[in-house]
Amino acid sequence: MSPESLDVLGLVAGGLTTFSFVPQVWKLWRTQSGADVSYGMFLLFSLGVLLWLVYGVLLNATPIIVANAATLFLALLVVALKFRYRR
Amino acid sequence: MSPESLDVLGLVAGGLTTFSFVPQVWKLWRTQSGADVSYGMFLLFSLGVLLWLVYGVLLNATPIIVANAATLFLALLVVALKFRYRR
């Protein structure tokens, strides 16, 4: 597979894993309830994504950088919404 | 940064993003409640992780392969537990 198509694959994979947080953010916003969502998951995940971001920068791999910067924002948004709607 | 330490960074990043699903699986198992967890997120995420797995195989990047194979299993486990405990 050519480097270009590999980059496209990475961008699509990254796009999906990043965009996947939007339904969870939307559900939290709509239901204003996040009791079943795990803080542990989204905080650990955010830390890992931060390291993937560093990995992507060091590797100079655009798909990894773009995906993980956006994912970090969305994952932290889930944490913020869960905290805001806590009971 | 040497290729070896870059691999270690990737393994730690992958380890964190993969392990982060365990607290969500544990919470679902313990509370037997997944109403606030979004099917959309975990199904889209699983699809993206599947593509990351292909990306890792094509790139022959061990950290990306190992992390995404395990993440796929755990993400699908979240979907299965949410379905099992649906009301």
mmCIF file of C-alpha atoms in Angstrom, chain B:
data_model
loop_
_atom_site.group_PDB
_atom_site.id
_atom_site.type_symbol
_atom_site.label_atom_id
_atom_site.label_comp_id
_atom_site.label_asym_id
_atom_site.label_seq_id
_atom_site.Cartn_x
_atom_site.Cartn_y
_atom_site.Cartn_z
ATOM 1 C CA MET B 1 14.252 9.851 20.085
ATOM 2 C CA SER B 2 15.465 6.307 19.248
ATOM 3 C CA PRO B 3 13.061 3.931 17.460
ATOM 4 C CA GLU B 4 13.105 1.690 20.537
ATOM 5 C CA SER B 5 12.004 4.468 22.936
ATOM 6 C CA LEU B 6 9.401 5.568 20.369
ATOM 7 C CA ASP B 7 8.049 1.996 20.464
ATOM 8 C CA VAL B 8 7.984 2.128 24.270
ATOM 9 C CA LEU B 9 6.054 5.436 24.132
ATOM 10 C CA GLY B 10 3.587 3.848 21.725
ATOM 11 C CA LEU B 11 3.198 0.780 23.938
ATOM 12 C CA VAL B 12 2.561 2.947 27.031
ATOM 13 C CA ALA B 13 0.110 5.174 25.108
ATOM 14 C CA GLY B 14 -1.597 2.123 23.698
ATOM 15 C CA GLY B 15 -1.591 0.445 27.092
ATOM 16 C CA LEU B 16 -3.334 3.441 28.673
ATOM 17 C CA THR B 17 -5.970 3.879 25.936
ATOM 18 C CA THR B 18 -6.602 0.132 25.971
ATOM 19 C CA PHE B 19 -6.627 -0.300 29.764
ATOM 20 C CA SER B 20 -8.921 2.735 30.079
ATOM 21 C CA PHE B 21 -11.847 0.546 28.930
ATOM 22 C CA VAL B 22 -11.454 -1.738 31.951
ATOM 23 C CA PRO B 23 -12.979 0.751 34.456
ATOM 24 C CA GLN B 24 -16.004 1.170 32.120
ATOM 25 C CA VAL B 25 -16.402 -2.607 31.770
ATOM 26 C CA TRP B 26 -16.035 -2.991 35.566
ATOM 27 C CA LYS B 27 -18.611 -0.226 36.261
ATOM 28 C CA LEU B 28 -21.113 -1.823 33.855
ATOM 29 C CA TRP B 29 -20.526 -5.231 35.461
ATOM 30 C CA ARG B 30 -20.803 -3.863 39.046
ATOM 31 C CA THR B 31 -23.834 -1.601 38.549
ATOM 32 C CA GLN B 32 -25.505 -3.735 35.831
ATOM 33 C CA SER B 33 -26.578 -0.426 34.320
ATOM 34 C CA GLY B 34 -25.447 1.105 31.036
ATOM 35 C CA ALA B 35 -28.246 3.484 30.162
ATOM 36 C CA ASP B 36 -25.939 6.538 30.000
ATOM 37 C CA VAL B 37 -23.321 4.753 27.882
ATOM 38 C CA SER B 38 -23.680 5.461 24.155
ATOM 39 C CA TYR B 39 -23.987 2.536 21.730
ATOM 40 C CA GLY B 40 -23.082 4.983 18.970
ATOM 41 C CA MET B 41 -19.771 5.774 20.604
ATOM 42 C CA PHE B 42 -18.616 2.231 21.247
ATOM 43 C CA LEU B 43 -19.755 0.853 17.867
ATOM 44 C CA LEU B 44 -18.152 3.706 15.892
ATOM 45 C CA PHE B 45 -15.073 3.436 18.105
ATOM 46 C CA SER B 46 -14.818 -0.304 17.426
ATOM 47 C CA LEU B 47 -14.972 0.306 13.677
ATOM 48 C CA GLY B 48 -12.230 2.923 13.939
ATOM 49 C CA VAL B 49 -10.068 0.664 16.082
ATOM 50 C CA LEU B 50 -10.478 -2.101 13.516
ATOM 51 C CA LEU B 51 -9.079 0.249 10.856
ATOM 52 C CA TRP B 52 -6.214 1.280 13.229
ATOM 53 C CA LEU B 53 -5.463 -2.430 13.515
ATOM 54 C CA VAL B 54 -5.190 -2.705 9.711
ATOM 55 C CA TYR B 55 -3.058 0.495 9.751
ATOM 56 C CA GLY B 56 -0.718 -1.052 12.320
ATOM 57 C CA VAL B 57 -0.419 -4.313 10.398
ATOM 58 C CA LEU B 58 0.393 -2.483 7.144
ATOM 59 C CA LEU B 59 2.885 -0.275 9.015
ATOM 60 C CA ASN B 60 4.196 -3.291 10.918
ATOM 61 C CA ALA B 61 4.040 -1.140 14.097
ATOM 62 C CA THR B 62 3.781 -3.489 17.095
ATOM 63 C CA PRO B 63 2.456 -0.859 19.566
ATOM 64 C CA ILE B 64 -0.415 0.050 17.245
ATOM 65 C CA ILE B 65 -1.273 -3.626 16.543
ATOM 66 C CA VAL B 66 -1.201 -4.784 20.164
ATOM 67 C CA ALA B 67 -3.108 -1.760 21.508
ATOM 68 C CA ASN B 68 -5.876 -1.855 18.936
ATOM 69 C CA ALA B 69 -6.493 -5.606 19.042
ATOM 70 C CA ALA B 70 -7.015 -5.447 22.814
ATOM 71 C CA THR B 71 -9.044 -2.212 22.587
ATOM 72 C CA LEU B 72 -11.366 -3.755 20.014
ATOM 73 C CA PHE B 73 -12.088 -6.659 22.364
ATOM 74 C CA LEU B 74 -12.815 -4.351 25.330
ATOM 75 C CA ALA B 75 -14.921 -1.877 23.322
ATOM 76 C CA LEU B 76 -17.107 -4.713 22.026
ATOM 77 C CA LEU B 77 -17.340 -6.049 25.597
ATOM 78 C CA VAL B 78 -18.797 -2.676 26.688
ATOM 79 C CA VAL B 79 -21.407 -2.963 23.904
ATOM 80 C CA ALA B 80 -22.230 -6.533 24.949
ATOM 81 C CA LEU B 81 -22.606 -5.633 28.648
ATOM 82 C CA LYS B 82 -24.740 -2.557 27.870
ATOM 83 C CA PHE B 83 -26.988 -4.742 25.692
ATOM 84 C CA ARG B 84 -27.150 -7.461 28.345
ATOM 85 C CA TYR B 85 -28.174 -5.015 31.097
ATOM 86 C CA ARG B 86 -30.604 -3.042 28.931
ATOM 87 C CA ARG B 87 -33.974 -2.183 30.433
#
